[in-house]
Amino acid sequence: MNRYRGNVEAVRNLIRETEVHRDVYIDEEVFHLEMEHLFANTWVYVGHDSQVPNPGDYFGTTVGTQPILMVRHTDNTVKVLHNRCPHKGTRITTETCGNTGKFFRCPYHAWTFRTDGTLRQIPLSRGYEKAGLNDSHAANGMNPVRHVHNYRGFVFAKLNDVGPGFEEFFGESLSSFDNMVDRSPAGRLEVAGGVLRYMHNCNWKMLVENQTDTCHPMVAHESSAGTAIKVWENAPPGTKKPMAVEIYAPFMAPYDFFENMGIRVWPNGHGHTGVHHSIHSNYSAIPGYFDKMVAAYGENRAKAILDENRHNTIYFPNLMIKGPIQLIRLFKPIAANKTLVESWTFRLVDAPDLLLERTLMYNRLINAPTSVVGHDDLEVYERAQEGLKVDANQWVNVGRLYDPSEGHDVTAETNGTTEWQMRNQFRAWSKYMTMSM
Amino acid sequence: MAAPTNQELIDFVIREARLIDMHRLDEWLDLFTEDGIYWMPLEWGQTDPRLTASLMYEDKMLLTIRIERLKGNRTFSQKPRSRCHHVLQTPQIERRDEANNEYVTWTPMHYVETRNDDQQLYAAWATHTLSVVDGKLKIKLKRVDIVNCDAAFGNIQLFM
């Protein structure tokens, strides 16, 4: 069916001021258009450069559904290449990550490529003397992605030539990355601990919306966080509050806690919860950490960095970061009803190990396929994916705290339970979906 | 209890799985020592539970939260409830250290978890570190290594 392909008007009509049509979640054609347009016209997170510290190091992943890899080139820059051999299409890398040396070598016919993707050598190359290879698609080697930006270690790619530059696309939202990186006394992060991979039978946008949905924790997570609080209340008096309880308990904070924490929206679909405080504000101090921060930055600057406790920052379209606990979640679209969630953790270089230990505990308790918090989230997403089949009402409501004077593509600070950030994402969705149609 | 016989260790491991399958989780929790740990590594051959991610690394308090949660009226992901099924190979006695009151068994197993129309099969090895406390065998550490520990899973809601 071609209800949406080539029909800009139909795509735009999916998004209203306070409602979105169910087809953005359940329609396979819309999904394919997202992959062709939305995930090509925007800057999409690829990986962190600490995953490829040395020349020849590579890491294979996807942008949308496109297989790509990032690699440290011999000139020490990070390149992003399409992960296929120009000859027969064979995926070039065998492992998810590794070191390829000075060049990639296809395992099928031994065509080789430099780590910037250019074609290096073909065995028996005289067989191509009259074949017009230089005018063929194969001449482009592994098709390097032209638009790649490394922001303080975080590598992004934009597959299409249309769409804004990196700085214009992200603008002030980069302050959330800054805060996460600045929390290292050395000003550097390293991917550490291992990635949790969690398969979801729902649309990727349900997860992105959930990151700034502050009216769900005390409802969906009553069973886990509420139980944690009750179990903790039965502990013998004088027991030191465990780190796990510090992590679980704030999910049960009352509505006014979330209203007052604030939400900030930025242009192009970015935004964050936790302008004033967040569920990460009241964790116990890690011994020795503040002193290291003061030594690195001076007391005032160190305090300013650590007083910023942003909750979830959305980098549209499909990345969320948690600066105060050095964790990111990438929502990788697989199909309209299938999403792979990757939760990555970071070490703050030169900070005490206990910080990484807390980061990993948070990830395990909240984001793992074995997480009792994750279980209830996935349950509601999958029920929504199912419920959206209802024909009697084909619209999802995102109208909470809407005001007709609400600006589009602006920077604003507002009540922490607003759905403005979800509306912000859908307005950006509409813009980047139709930009290249 | 004097030093347990090998057969007693084997019987213990088999009964432990049976209690999970029968949803007798309060009794199951009682099998752990006060500082007992349930560990499900994320990495093949993982040695460090602290600075390497795990799927689960839970003390008795965290296990209690899981078990109490399963009883709740608003535990949405367990309406309806999951069921599970263990098939164990005969546990092998990996190590007997009577002097230190520590006994280690190694048990290959298949584990099925099911809910609604969905059924998932996992293959794993369970390593039990056991100890005699007040005359009874107890679990100091139950380690479950899933053969595809680093694969992308959906919900795993009960205990392997």
XYZ file of C-alpha atoms in Angstrom, chain A residues 193-199 219-220 222-224 227-228 231 242 244-245 248 340 353 356-357 360 364-365 368-370 372 375-376 378-379 383, chain B residues 40 42-43 49-58 61-62 64-66 68-69 74-79 115 150-157:
70
model
C 31.057 -2.437 31.979
C 29.328 -3.903 28.941
C 26.120 -3.134 27.092
C 22.706 -4.409 28.182
C 20.579 -5.393 25.188
C 16.841 -5.670 25.685
C 14.392 -6.613 22.916
C 1.953 4.123 38.558
C 3.779 1.622 36.364
C 4.619 0.968 42.077
C 5.099 -2.801 41.976
C 8.885 -2.561 41.955
C 7.832 -2.847 47.057
C 11.472 -1.851 47.447
C 10.993 -4.121 52.097
C 21.596 0.406 50.480
C 19.804 -0.170 45.511
C 17.132 1.513 47.663
C 14.615 2.489 43.414
C 16.312 -3.135 20.368
C 35.442 3.038 40.852
C 30.993 3.020 37.858
C 29.715 0.433 40.302
C 26.219 -0.522 36.597
C 21.081 -3.687 36.020
C 18.159 -2.737 38.251
C 18.126 -5.073 32.016
C 15.816 -7.729 30.513
C 15.813 -9.053 34.092
C 11.567 -5.485 37.551
C 9.293 -5.551 32.991
C 6.410 -3.220 33.743
C 7.712 -3.269 28.459
C 4.322 -4.599 29.524
C -0.184 -3.459 25.522
C 23.561 -14.048 36.409
C 26.242 -10.818 31.227
C 29.660 -11.757 29.908
C 30.347 -8.729 39.277
C 31.144 -5.204 40.439
C 32.708 -3.301 37.515
C 31.348 -5.516 34.754
C 27.622 -5.502 34.002
C 25.493 -8.490 34.993
C 21.909 -9.390 34.233
C 21.384 -10.005 37.946
C 23.613 -9.658 40.979
C 21.234 -9.702 43.880
C 17.066 -7.876 50.035
C 16.838 -7.516 46.252
C 12.961 -10.314 48.573
C 11.805 -7.283 46.549
C 11.356 -9.516 43.497
C 7.183 -9.612 47.230
C 6.572 -7.819 43.932
C -0.372 -3.856 40.539
C 2.398 -6.029 39.142
C 1.224 -5.488 35.597
C 3.861 -7.564 33.834
C 2.680 -10.559 35.881
C -0.976 -10.362 34.967
C 3.537 -16.308 29.743
C 25.105 -11.521 25.696
C 22.109 -11.959 23.375
C 19.231 -9.451 23.294
C 16.479 -10.929 25.458
C 12.912 -9.913 26.110
C 11.578 -10.075 29.652
C 13.064 -12.737 31.918
C 10.791 -12.481 34.939
